[in-house]
Amino acid sequence: DAGITQSPRHKVTETGTPVTLRCHQTENHRYMYWYRQDPGHGLRLIHYSYGVKDTDKGEVSDGYSVSRSKTEDFLLTLESATSSQTSVYFCAIRLGTDYGYTFGSGTRLTVV
Amino acid sequence: QQPVQSPQAVILREGEDAVINCSSSKALYSVHWYRQKHGEAPVFLMILLKGGEQKGHDKISASFNEKKQQSSLYLTASQLSYSGTYFCGTERGAGNNRKLIWGLGTSLAVNP
């Protein structure tokens, strides 16, 4: 819906394994963001992108990397998953910095 | 630097009004408001920009006091569908580095 999809929707993985989450948009928006949402912490920014190959760190970027080789795709990689990375991950897009965010449906990740 | 929302929770009867407040200790460029229902993604309601411009739902109203770095969201004649958690987000900085810092949310329940 709204031109943004996340995959997978749910994933269970083992500690120490790499995991990649995908965010795909059909809106041609320049800005893309990865957030995690945890009880008591709200939404926290992991990484963001302001164009192809232009990315930057957010407030909780340790243990995560991102790539954006095309406007429509923004990948989030957990290099070696830990239990503390169990969370709900949301991707968001925005047309410009004077606009609101549109969120994907989220990925529920469990690291066991 | 996280914005502070108040109250933390509100319970209303259908048709009643509510005000949710968001305050920051830092000078702001913009304030965002979102609503999130349980198990779903946040949904954009409104953005209030420094200088007075507002964009968002025509049935939602909000204010932004730039001098006090405070914003209020006004929910009038509440409906059952208004139930959910309301988040404010505040933005500082310039250009591509303008990033949203989220409050912890206000839980709103509207009962028949």
mmCIF file of N, CA, C and O in Angstrom, chain A residues 13-112:
data_model
loop_
_atom_site.group_PDB
_atom_site.id
_atom_site.type_symbol
_atom_site.label_atom_id
_atom_site.label_comp_id
_atom_site.label_asym_id
_atom_site.label_seq_id
_atom_site.Cartn_x
_atom_site.Cartn_y
_atom_site.Cartn_z
ATOM 1 N N THR A 13 15.707 -15.779 13.210
ATOM 2 C CA THR A 13 17.063 -16.117 12.814
ATOM 3 C C THR A 13 17.888 -16.446 14.047
ATOM 4 O O THR A 13 17.496 -16.115 15.176
ATOM 5 N N GLU A 14 19.027 -17.060 13.836
ATOM 6 C CA GLU A 14 19.880 -17.446 14.957
ATOM 7 C C GLU A 14 20.961 -16.393 15.211
ATOM 8 O O GLU A 14 21.418 -15.710 14.290
ATOM 9 N N THR A 15 21.335 -16.295 16.444
ATOM 10 C CA THR A 15 22.410 -15.386 16.824
ATOM 11 C C THR A 15 23.657 -15.652 15.987
ATOM 12 O O THR A 15 24.041 -16.811 15.775
ATOM 13 N N GLY A 16 24.259 -14.576 15.511
ATOM 14 C CA GLY A 16 25.498 -14.697 14.752
ATOM 15 C C GLY A 16 25.329 -14.761 13.252
ATOM 16 O O GLY A 16 26.320 -14.662 12.516
ATOM 17 N N THR A 17 24.113 -14.936 12.784
ATOM 18 C CA THR A 17 23.893 -15.016 11.334
ATOM 19 C C THR A 17 23.636 -13.631 10.765
ATOM 20 O O THR A 17 23.071 -12.764 11.439
ATOM 21 N N PRO A 18 24.018 -13.403 9.505
ATOM 22 C CA PRO A 18 23.679 -12.133 8.862
ATOM 23 C C PRO A 18 22.230 -12.153 8.379
ATOM 24 O O PRO A 18 21.710 -13.204 8.002
ATOM 25 N N VAL A 19 21.601 -10.995 8.421
ATOM 26 C CA VAL A 19 20.214 -10.878 8.002
ATOM 27 C C VAL A 19 20.075 -9.621 7.156
ATOM 28 O O VAL A 19 20.624 -8.574 7.507
ATOM 29 N N THR A 20 19.342 -9.710 6.061
ATOM 30 C CA THR A 20 19.074 -8.539 5.226
ATOM 31 C C THR A 20 17.579 -8.315 5.108
ATOM 32 O O THR A 20 16.835 -9.239 4.764
ATOM 33 N N LEU A 21 17.174 -7.096 5.410
ATOM 34 C CA LEU A 21 15.780 -6.675 5.248
ATOM 35 C C LEU A 21 15.718 -5.732 4.051
ATOM 36 O O LEU A 21 16.601 -4.909 3.836
ATOM 37 N N ARG A 22 14.625 -5.875 3.309
ATOM 38 C CA ARG A 22 14.494 -5.083 2.089
ATOM 39 C C ARG A 22 13.328 -4.111 2.189
ATOM 40 O O ARG A 22 12.247 -4.452 2.682
ATOM 41 N N CYS A 23 13.549 -2.926 1.676
ATOM 42 C CA CYS A 23 12.499 -1.916 1.548
ATOM 43 C C CYS A 23 12.439 -1.500 0.082
ATOM 44 O O CYS A 23 13.471 -1.119 -0.501
ATOM 45 N N HIS A 24 11.262 -1.581 -0.499
ATOM 46 C CA HIS A 24 11.077 -1.256 -1.904
ATOM 47 C C HIS A 24 9.976 -0.218 -2.052
ATOM 48 O O HIS A 24 8.903 -0.369 -1.477
ATOM 49 N N GLN A 25 10.252 0.830 -2.807
ATOM 50 C CA GLN A 25 9.247 1.875 -3.034
ATOM 51 C C GLN A 25 9.022 2.092 -4.516
ATOM 52 O O GLN A 25 9.925 1.904 -5.340
ATOM 53 N N THR A 26 7.806 2.464 -4.842
ATOM 54 C CA THR A 26 7.465 2.779 -6.229
ATOM 55 C C THR A 26 7.117 4.258 -6.388
ATOM 56 O O THR A 26 6.564 4.660 -7.408
ATOM 57 N N GLU A 27 7.430 5.057 -5.359
ATOM 58 C CA GLU A 27 7.049 6.471 -5.350
ATOM 59 C C GLU A 27 8.146 7.388 -5.884
ATOM 60 O O GLU A 27 7.931 8.587 -6.033
ATOM 61 N N ASN A 28 9.324 6.836 -6.111
ATOM 62 C CA ASN A 28 10.453 7.643 -6.585
ATOM 63 C C ASN A 28 10.824 8.741 -5.583
ATOM 64 O O ASN A 28 11.308 9.816 -5.969
ATOM 65 N N HIS A 29 10.588 8.459 -4.269
ATOM 66 C CA HIS A 29 10.973 9.436 -3.253
ATOM 67 C C HIS A 29 12.470 9.390 -3.015
ATOM 68 O O HIS A 29 13.078 8.321 -3.027
ATOM 69 N N ARG A 30 13.012 10.540 -2.752
ATOM 70 C CA ARG A 30 14.459 10.640 -2.578
ATOM 71 C C ARG A 30 14.929 10.081 -1.237
ATOM 72 O O ARG A 30 15.981 9.479 -1.131
ATOM 73 N N TYR A 31 14.143 10.318 -0.192
ATOM 74 C CA TYR A 31 14.583 10.003 1.158
ATOM 75 C C TYR A 31 14.007 8.675 1.636
ATOM 76 O O TYR A 31 12.799 8.428 1.513
ATOM 77 N N MET A 32 14.877 7.839 2.197
ATOM 78 C CA MET A 32 14.435 6.565 2.760
ATOM 79 C C MET A 32 15.112 6.372 4.111
ATOM 80 O O MET A 32 16.252 6.815 4.322
ATOM 81 N N TYR A 33 14.387 5.714 5.031
ATOM 82 C CA TYR A 33 14.834 5.587 6.419
ATOM 83 C C TYR A 33 14.568 4.182 6.937
ATOM 84 O O TYR A 33 13.590 3.553 6.564
ATOM 85 N N TRP A 34 15.445 3.735 7.827
ATOM 86 C CA TRP A 34 15.190 2.521 8.578
ATOM 87 C C TRP A 34 15.104 2.875 10.056
ATOM 88 O O TRP A 34 15.987 3.525 10.610
ATOM 89 N N TYR A 35 13.996 2.415 10.676
ATOM 90 C CA TYR A 35 13.775 2.599 12.097
ATOM 91 C C TYR A 35 13.589 1.244 12.762
ATOM 92 O O TYR A 35 13.151 0.285 12.135
ATOM 93 N N ARG A 36 13.859 1.190 14.068
ATOM 94 C CA ARG A 36 13.431 0.072 14.867
ATOM 95 C C ARG A 36 12.522 0.603 15.965
ATOM 96 O O ARG A 36 12.676 1.746 16.428
ATOM 97 N N GLN A 37 11.554 -0.224 16.333
ATOM 98 C CA GLN A 37 10.600 0.182 17.363
ATOM 99 C C GLN A 37 10.593 -0.850 18.472
ATOM 100 O O GLN A 37 10.345 -2.038 18.229
ATOM 101 N N ASP A 38 10.849 -0.383 19.674
ATOM 102 C CA ASP A 38 10.900 -1.246 20.849
ATOM 103 C C ASP A 38 10.103 -0.618 21.980
ATOM 104 O O ASP A 38 10.121 0.612 22.141
ATOM 105 N N PRO A 39 9.431 -1.435 22.782
ATOM 106 C CA PRO A 39 8.669 -0.893 23.921
ATOM 107 C C PRO A 39 9.567 -0.063 24.834
ATOM 108 O O PRO A 39 10.681 -0.472 25.154
ATOM 109 N N GLY A 40 9.084 1.094 25.222
ATOM 110 C CA GLY A 40 9.851 1.942 26.122
ATOM 111 C C GLY A 40 10.868 2.841 25.440
ATOM 112 O O GLY A 40 11.413 3.749 26.065
ATOM 113 N N HIS A 41 11.124 2.569 24.158
ATOM 114 C CA HIS A 41 12.097 3.380 23.426
ATOM 115 C C HIS A 41 11.471 4.112 22.248
ATOM 116 O O HIS A 41 12.062 5.027 21.699
ATOM 117 N N GLY A 42 10.310 3.705 21.853
ATOM 118 C CA GLY A 42 9.696 4.339 20.697
ATOM 119 C C GLY A 42 10.434 3.982 19.420
ATOM 120 O O GLY A 42 11.082 2.932 19.319
ATOM 121 N N LEU A 43 10.348 4.863 18.463
ATOM 122 C CA LEU A 43 11.005 4.674 17.168
ATOM 123 C C LEU A 43 12.389 5.310 17.199
ATOM 124 O O LEU A 43 12.534 6.479 17.571
ATOM 125 N N ARG A 44 13.367 4.544 16.778
ATOM 126 C CA ARG A 44 14.736 5.053 16.748
ATOM 127 C C ARG A 44 15.336 4.846 15.370
ATOM 128 O O ARG A 44 15.214 3.776 14.775
ATOM 129 N N LEU A 45 16.010 5.872 14.879
ATOM 130 C CA LEU A 45 16.569 5.858 13.536
ATOM 131 C C LEU A 45 17.862 5.048 13.488
ATOM 132 O O LEU A 45 18.776 5.271 14.286
ATOM 133 N N ILE A 46 17.929 4.125 12.523
ATOM 134 C CA ILE A 46 19.119 3.282 12.370
ATOM 135 C C ILE A 46 20.044 3.890 11.308
ATOM 136 O O ILE A 46 21.210 4.180 11.565
ATOM 137 N N HIS A 47 19.544 4.019 10.114
ATOM 138 C CA HIS A 47 20.266 4.626 8.995
ATOM 139 C C HIS A 47 19.255 5.328 8.106
ATOM 140 O O HIS A 47 18.072 5.001 8.121
ATOM 141 N N TYR A 48 19.759 6.235 7.280
ATOM 142 C CA TYR A 48 18.890 6.871 6.321
ATOM 143 C C TYR A 48 19.656 7.142 5.026
ATOM 144 O O TYR A 48 20.883 7.063 4.987
ATOM 145 N N SER A 49 18.879 7.445 3.984
ATOM 146 C CA SER A 49 19.477 7.708 2.678
ATOM 147 C C SER A 49 18.799 8.918 2.051
ATOM 148 O O SER A 49 17.580 9.051 2.110
ATOM 149 N N TYR A 50 19.607 9.772 1.452
ATOM 150 C CA TYR A 50 19.059 10.946 0.767
ATOM 151 C C TYR A 50 19.340 10.890 -0.730
ATOM 152 O O TYR A 50 19.279 11.916 -1.424
ATOM 153 N N GLY A 51 19.644 9.711 -1.218
ATOM 154 C CA GLY A 51 19.839 9.517 -2.647
ATOM 155 C C GLY A 51 20.599 8.222 -2.880
ATOM 156 O O GLY A 51 21.123 7.608 -1.941
ATOM 157 N N VAL A 52 20.669 7.833 -4.155
ATOM 158 C CA VAL A 52 21.390 6.599 -4.488
ATOM 159 C C VAL A 52 22.839 6.737 -4.031
ATOM 160 O O VAL A 52 23.502 7.729 -4.314
ATOM 161 N N LYS A 53 23.266 5.740 -3.281
ATOM 162 C CA LYS A 53 24.620 5.645 -2.724
ATOM 163 C C LYS A 53 24.915 6.699 -1.654
ATOM 164 O O LYS A 53 26.037 6.747 -1.147
ATOM 165 N N ASP A 54 23.944 7.521 -1.305
ATOM 166 C CA ASP A 54 24.120 8.517 -0.251
ATOM 167 C C ASP A 54 23.381 8.070 0.998
ATOM 168 O O ASP A 54 22.149 8.135 1.057
ATOM 169 N N THR A 55 24.163 7.610 1.981
ATOM 170 C CA THR A 55 23.554 7.137 3.219
ATOM 171 C C THR A 55 24.289 7.729 4.412
ATOM 172 O O THR A 55 25.426 8.183 4.291
ATOM 173 N N ASP A 56 23.630 7.682 5.558
ATOM 174 C CA ASP A 56 24.248 8.208 6.764
ATOM 175 C C ASP A 56 23.679 7.471 7.974
ATOM 176 O O ASP A 56 22.635 6.827 7.889
ATOM 177 N N LYS A 57 24.403 7.579 9.099
ATOM 178 C CA LYS A 57 24.021 6.864 10.297
ATOM 179 C C LYS A 57 22.970 7.619 11.083
ATOM 180 O O LYS A 57 22.948 8.846 11.116
ATOM 181 N N GLY A 58 22.130 6.832 11.759
ATOM 182 C CA GLY A 58 21.197 7.385 12.711
ATOM 183 C C GLY A 58 21.713 7.208 14.120
ATOM 184 O O GLY A 58 22.910 7.009 14.353
ATOM 185 N N GLU A 59 20.790 7.218 15.078
ATOM 186 C CA GLU A 59 21.190 7.175 16.493
ATOM 187 C C GLU A 59 21.544 5.790 17.002
ATOM 188 O O GLU A 59 22.200 5.659 18.042
ATOM 189 N N VAL A 60 21.126 4.720 16.306
ATOM 190 C CA VAL A 60 21.402 3.355 16.787
ATOM 191 C C VAL A 60 21.959 2.507 15.648
ATOM 192 O O VAL A 60 21.455 1.443 15.334
ATOM 193 N N SER A 61 23.032 2.950 15.015
ATOM 194 C CA SER A 61 23.541 2.313 13.813
ATOM 195 C C SER A 61 24.524 1.163 14.065
ATOM 196 O O SER A 61 24.808 0.388 13.138
ATOM 197 N N ASP A 62 25.028 1.022 15.280
ATOM 198 C CA ASP A 62 26.016 -0.033 15.545
ATOM 199 C C ASP A 62 25.433 -1.405 15.258
ATOM 200 O O ASP A 62 24.360 -1.755 15.738
ATOM 201 N N GLY A 63 26.166 -2.206 14.474
ATOM 202 C CA GLY A 63 25.710 -3.555 14.149
ATOM 203 C C GLY A 63 24.859 -3.631 12.905
ATOM 204 O O GLY A 63 24.435 -4.718 12.506
ATOM 205 N N TYR A 64 24.607 -2.487 12.280
ATOM 206 C CA TYR A 64 23.781 -2.415 11.073
ATOM 207 C C TYR A 64 24.549 -1.729 9.945
ATOM 208 O O TYR A 64 25.334 -0.819 10.188
ATOM 209 N N SER A 65 24.275 -2.161 8.732
ATOM 210 C CA SER A 65 24.763 -1.456 7.558
ATOM 211 C C SER A 65 23.633 -1.358 6.547
ATOM 212 O O SER A 65 22.642 -2.098 6.633
ATOM 213 N N VAL A 66 23.765 -0.437 5.606
ATOM 214 C CA VAL A 66 22.730 -0.233 4.603
ATOM 215 C C VAL A 66 23.369 -0.075 3.237
ATOM 216 O O VAL A 66 24.554 0.231 3.108
ATOM 217 N N SER A 67 22.546 -0.284 2.230
ATOM 218 C CA SER A 67 22.973 0.001 0.870
ATOM 219 C C SER A 67 21.787 0.477 0.057
ATOM 220 O O SER A 67 20.647 0.033 0.266
ATOM 221 N N ARG A 68 22.073 1.388 -0.864
ATOM 222 C CA ARG A 68 21.041 1.888 -1.761
ATOM 223 C C ARG A 68 21.685 2.078 -3.136
ATOM 224 O O ARG A 68 22.283 3.103 -3.418
ATOM 225 N N SER A 69 21.526 1.074 -3.970
ATOM 226 C CA SER A 69 22.119 1.106 -5.303
ATOM 227 C C SER A 69 21.112 1.574 -6.359
ATOM 228 O O SER A 69 21.500 1.923 -7.474
ATOM 229 N N LYS A 70 19.838 1.580 -5.976
ATOM 230 C CA LYS A 70 18.778 2.073 -6.849
ATOM 231 C C LYS A 70 17.835 2.940 -6.022
ATOM 232 O O LYS A 70 17.689 2.729 -4.819
ATOM 233 N N THR A 71 17.183 3.884 -6.677
ATOM 234 C CA THR A 71 16.262 4.766 -5.961
ATOM 235 C C THR A 71 15.216 3.977 -5.200
ATOM 236 O O THR A 71 14.856 4.318 -4.074
ATOM 237 N N GLU A 72 14.737 2.887 -5.785
ATOM 238 C CA GLU A 72 13.594 2.197 -5.215
ATOM 239 C C GLU A 72 13.913 1.222 -4.099
ATOM 240 O O GLU A 72 13.013 0.791 -3.394
ATOM 241 N N ASP A 73 15.171 0.853 -3.911
ATOM 242 C CA ASP A 73 15.500 -0.170 -2.929
ATOM 243 C C ASP A 73 16.479 0.330 -1.872
ATOM 244 O O ASP A 73 17.509 0.942 -2.197
ATOM 245 N N PHE A 74 16.165 0.009 -0.625
ATOM 246 C CA PHE A 74 17.030 0.379 0.504
ATOM 247 C C PHE A 74 17.146 -0.860 1.381
ATOM 248 O O PHE A 74 16.150 -1.331 1.936
ATOM 249 N N LEU A 75 18.336 -1.408 1.470
ATOM 250 C CA LEU A 75 18.554 -2.654 2.183
ATOM 251 C C LEU A 75 19.200 -2.389 3.541
ATOM 252 O O LEU A 75 20.124 -1.583 3.655
ATOM 253 N N LEU A 76 18.713 -3.092 4.538
ATOM 254 C CA LEU A 76 19.284 -3.030 5.881
ATOM 255 C C LEU A 76 19.866 -4.389 6.203
ATOM 256 O O LEU A 76 19.165 -5.405 6.128
ATOM 257 N N THR A 77 21.153 -4.420 6.577
ATOM 258 C CA THR A 77 21.813 -5.677 6.909
ATOM 259 C C THR A 77 22.270 -5.668 8.355
ATOM 260 O O THR A 77 22.916 -4.713 8.800
ATOM 261 N N LEU A 78 21.894 -6.718 9.061
ATOM 262 C CA LEU A 78 22.423 -6.982 10.389
ATOM 263 C C LEU A 78 23.609 -7.892 10.170
ATOM 264 O O LEU A 78 23.456 -9.031 9.731
ATOM 265 N N GLU A 79 24.781 -7.386 10.454
ATOM 266 C CA GLU A 79 25.992 -8.100 10.042
ATOM 267 C C GLU A 79 26.160 -9.428 10.779
ATOM 268 O O GLU A 79 26.577 -10.420 10.197
ATOM 269 N N SER A 80 25.837 -9.452 12.057
ATOM 270 C CA SER A 80 25.894 -10.660 12.878
ATOM 271 C C SER A 80 24.823 -10.494 13.953
ATOM 272 O O SER A 80 25.047 -9.844 14.966
ATOM 273 N N ALA A 81 23.672 -11.053 13.697
ATOM 274 C CA ALA A 81 22.501 -10.766 14.525
ATOM 275 C C ALA A 81 22.722 -11.128 15.999
ATOM 276 O O ALA A 81 23.319 -12.164 16.328
ATOM 277 N N THR A 82 22.229 -10.271 16.870
ATOM 278 C CA THR A 82 22.266 -10.520 18.316
ATOM 279 C C THR A 82 20.844 -10.431 18.866
ATOM 280 O O THR A 82 19.953 -9.832 18.238
ATOM 281 N N SER A 83 20.648 -10.970 20.040
ATOM 282 C CA SER A 83 19.307 -10.974 20.633
ATOM 283 C C SER A 83 18.793 -9.554 20.874
ATOM 284 O O SER A 83 17.579 -9.322 20.855
ATOM 285 N N SER A 84 19.703 -8.613 21.087
ATOM 286 C CA SER A 84 19.292 -7.216 21.314
ATOM 287 C C SER A 84 18.729 -6.571 20.049
ATOM 288 O O SER A 84 18.155 -5.465 20.113
ATOM 289 N N GLN A 85 18.888 -7.235 18.925
ATOM 290 C CA GLN A 85 18.346 -6.718 17.674
ATOM 291 C C GLN A 85 16.960 -7.288 17.362
ATOM 292 O O GLN A 85 16.392 -6.990 16.311
ATOM 293 N N THR A 86 16.443 -8.091 18.260
ATOM 294 C CA THR A 86 15.043 -8.497 18.159
ATOM 295 C C THR A 86 14.175 -7.251 18.273
ATOM 296 O O THR A 86 14.275 -6.511 19.258
ATOM 297 N N SER A 87 13.351 -7.019 17.266
ATOM 298 C CA SER A 87 12.613 -5.762 17.222
ATOM 299 C C SER A 87 11.650 -5.783 16.045
ATOM 300 O O SER A 87 11.619 -6.732 15.262
ATOM 301 N N VAL A 88 10.872 -4.712 15.949
ATOM 302 C CA VAL A 88 10.082 -4.470 14.747
ATOM 303 C C VAL A 88 10.797 -3.376 13.960
ATOM 304 O O VAL A 88 11.099 -2.306 14.507
ATOM 305 N N TYR A 89 11.068 -3.669 12.705
ATOM 306 C CA TYR A 89 11.816 -2.742 11.861
ATOM 307 C C TYR A 89 10.859 -2.106 10.840
ATOM 308 O O TYR A 89 10.138 -2.809 10.133
ATOM 309 N N PHE A 90 10.902 -0.789 10.781
ATOM 310 C CA PHE A 90 10.082 -0.061 9.830
ATOM 311 C C PHE A 90 10.964 0.698 8.850
ATOM 312 O O PHE A 90 11.933 1.347 9.240
ATOM 313 N N CYS A 91 10.573 0.617 7.597
ATOM 314 C CA CYS A 91 11.147 1.470 6.573
ATOM 315 C C CYS A 91 10.193 2.627 6.340
ATOM 316 O O CYS A 91 8.967 2.471 6.459
ATOM 317 N N ALA A 92 10.729 3.783 6.011
ATOM 318 C CA ALA A 92 9.886 4.943 5.729
ATOM 319 C C ALA A 92 10.474 5.716 4.560
ATOM 320 O O ALA A 92 11.687 5.685 4.316
ATOM 321 N N ILE A 93 9.596 6.398 3.830
ATOM 322 C CA ILE A 93 10.022 7.230 2.711
ATOM 323 C C ILE A 93 9.424 8.614 2.879
ATOM 324 O O ILE A 93 8.418 8.802 3.559
ATOM 325 N N ARG A 94 10.068 9.581 2.254
ATOM 326 C CA ARG A 94 9.463 10.905 2.211
ATOM 327 C C ARG A 94 9.933 11.603 0.943
ATOM 328 O O ARG A 94 11.056 11.383 0.462
ATOM 329 N N LEU A 95 9.053 12.454 0.429
ATOM 330 C CA LEU A 95 9.323 13.139 -0.828
ATOM 331 C C LEU A 95 10.428 14.177 -0.663
ATOM 332 O O LEU A 95 11.292 14.332 -1.513
ATOM 333 N N GLY A 96 10.383 14.888 0.460
ATOM 334 C CA GLY A 96 11.361 15.924 0.745
ATOM 335 C C GLY A 96 11.336 16.222 2.214
ATOM 336 O O GLY A 96 10.500 15.694 2.957
ATOM 337 N N THR A 97 12.228 17.071 2.663
ATOM 338 C CA THR A 97 12.354 17.292 4.112
ATOM 339 C C THR A 97 11.241 18.178 4.662
ATOM 340 O O THR A 97 11.173 18.377 5.871
ATOM 341 N N ASP A 98 10.373 18.682 3.829
ATOM 342 C CA ASP A 98 9.209 19.430 4.306
ATOM 343 C C ASP A 98 7.934 18.610 4.183
ATOM 344 O O ASP A 98 6.837 19.167 4.146
ATOM 345 N N TYR A 99 8.076 17.302 4.153
ATOM 346 C CA TYR A 99 6.941 16.414 4.005
ATOM 347 C C TYR A 99 6.945 15.352 5.090
ATOM 348 O O TYR A 99 7.959 15.098 5.730
ATOM 349 N N GLY A 100 5.785 14.725 5.271
ATOM 350 C CA GLY A 100 5.687 13.659 6.241
ATOM 351 C C GLY A 100 6.265 12.360 5.714
ATOM 352 O O GLY A 100 6.627 12.243 4.544
ATOM 353 N N TYR A 101 6.336 11.392 6.610
ATOM 354 C CA TYR A 101 6.872 10.082 6.288
ATOM 355 C C TYR A 101 5.736 9.117 5.966
ATOM 356 O O TYR A 101 4.688 9.148 6.610
ATOM 357 N N THR A 102 5.981 8.240 5.006
ATOM 358 C CA THR A 102 5.104 7.104 4.757
ATOM 359 C C THR A 102 5.860 5.850 5.153
ATOM 360 O O THR A 102 6.984 5.640 4.688
ATOM 361 N N PHE A 103 5.232 5.054 5.997
ATOM 362 C CA PHE A 103 5.887 3.864 6.534
ATOM 363 C C PHE A 103 5.457 2.604 5.805
ATOM 364 O O PHE A 103 4.309 2.482 5.366
ATOM 365 N N GLY A 104 6.404 1.652 5.713
ATOM 366 C CA GLY A 104 6.056 0.317 5.298
ATOM 367 C C GLY A 104 5.372 -0.425 6.436
ATOM 368 O O GLY A 104 5.259 0.091 7.554
ATOM 369 N N SER A 105 4.929 -1.635 6.163
ATOM 370 C CA SER A 105 4.145 -2.397 7.137
ATOM 371 C C SER A 105 4.972 -2.993 8.258
ATOM 372 O O SER A 105 4.420 -3.479 9.236
ATOM 373 N N GLY A 106 6.292 -2.980 8.091
ATOM 374 C CA GLY A 106 7.153 -3.452 9.161
ATOM 375 C C GLY A 106 7.622 -4.885 8.979
ATOM 376 O O GLY A 106 6.978 -5.697 8.302
ATOM 377 N N THR A 107 8.760 -5.178 9.586
ATOM 378 C CA THR A 107 9.296 -6.543 9.651
ATOM 379 C C THR A 107 9.521 -6.881 11.112
ATOM 380 O O THR A 107 10.227 -6.159 11.815
ATOM 381 N N ARG A 108 8.903 -7.961 11.545
ATOM 382 C CA ARG A 108 9.113 -8.424 12.925
ATOM 383 C C ARG A 108 10.246 -9.432 12.906
ATOM 384 O O ARG A 108 10.114 -10.515 12.336
ATOM 385 N N LEU A 109 11.369 -9.053 13.510
ATOM 386 C CA LEU A 109 12.570 -9.896 13.525
ATOM 387 C C LEU A 109 12.808 -10.435 14.917
ATOM 388 O O LEU A 109 12.847 -9.680 15.887
ATOM 389 N N THR A 110 12.988 -11.732 14.999
ATOM 390 C CA THR A 110 13.306 -12.384 16.268
ATOM 391 C C THR A 110 14.651 -13.075 16.118
ATOM 392 O O THR A 110 14.830 -13.886 15.202
ATOM 393 N N VAL A 111 15.576 -12.756 17.008
ATOM 394 C CA VAL A 111 16.892 -13.384 17.004
ATOM 395 C C VAL A 111 16.964 -14.321 18.206
ATOM 396 O O VAL A 111 16.840 -13.884 19.360
ATOM 397 N N VAL A 112 17.170 -15.608 17.938
ATOM 398 C CA VAL A 112 17.160 -16.606 19.024
ATOM 399 C C VAL A 112 18.557 -17.187 19.260
ATOM 400 O O VAL A 112 19.433 -17.075 18.401
#
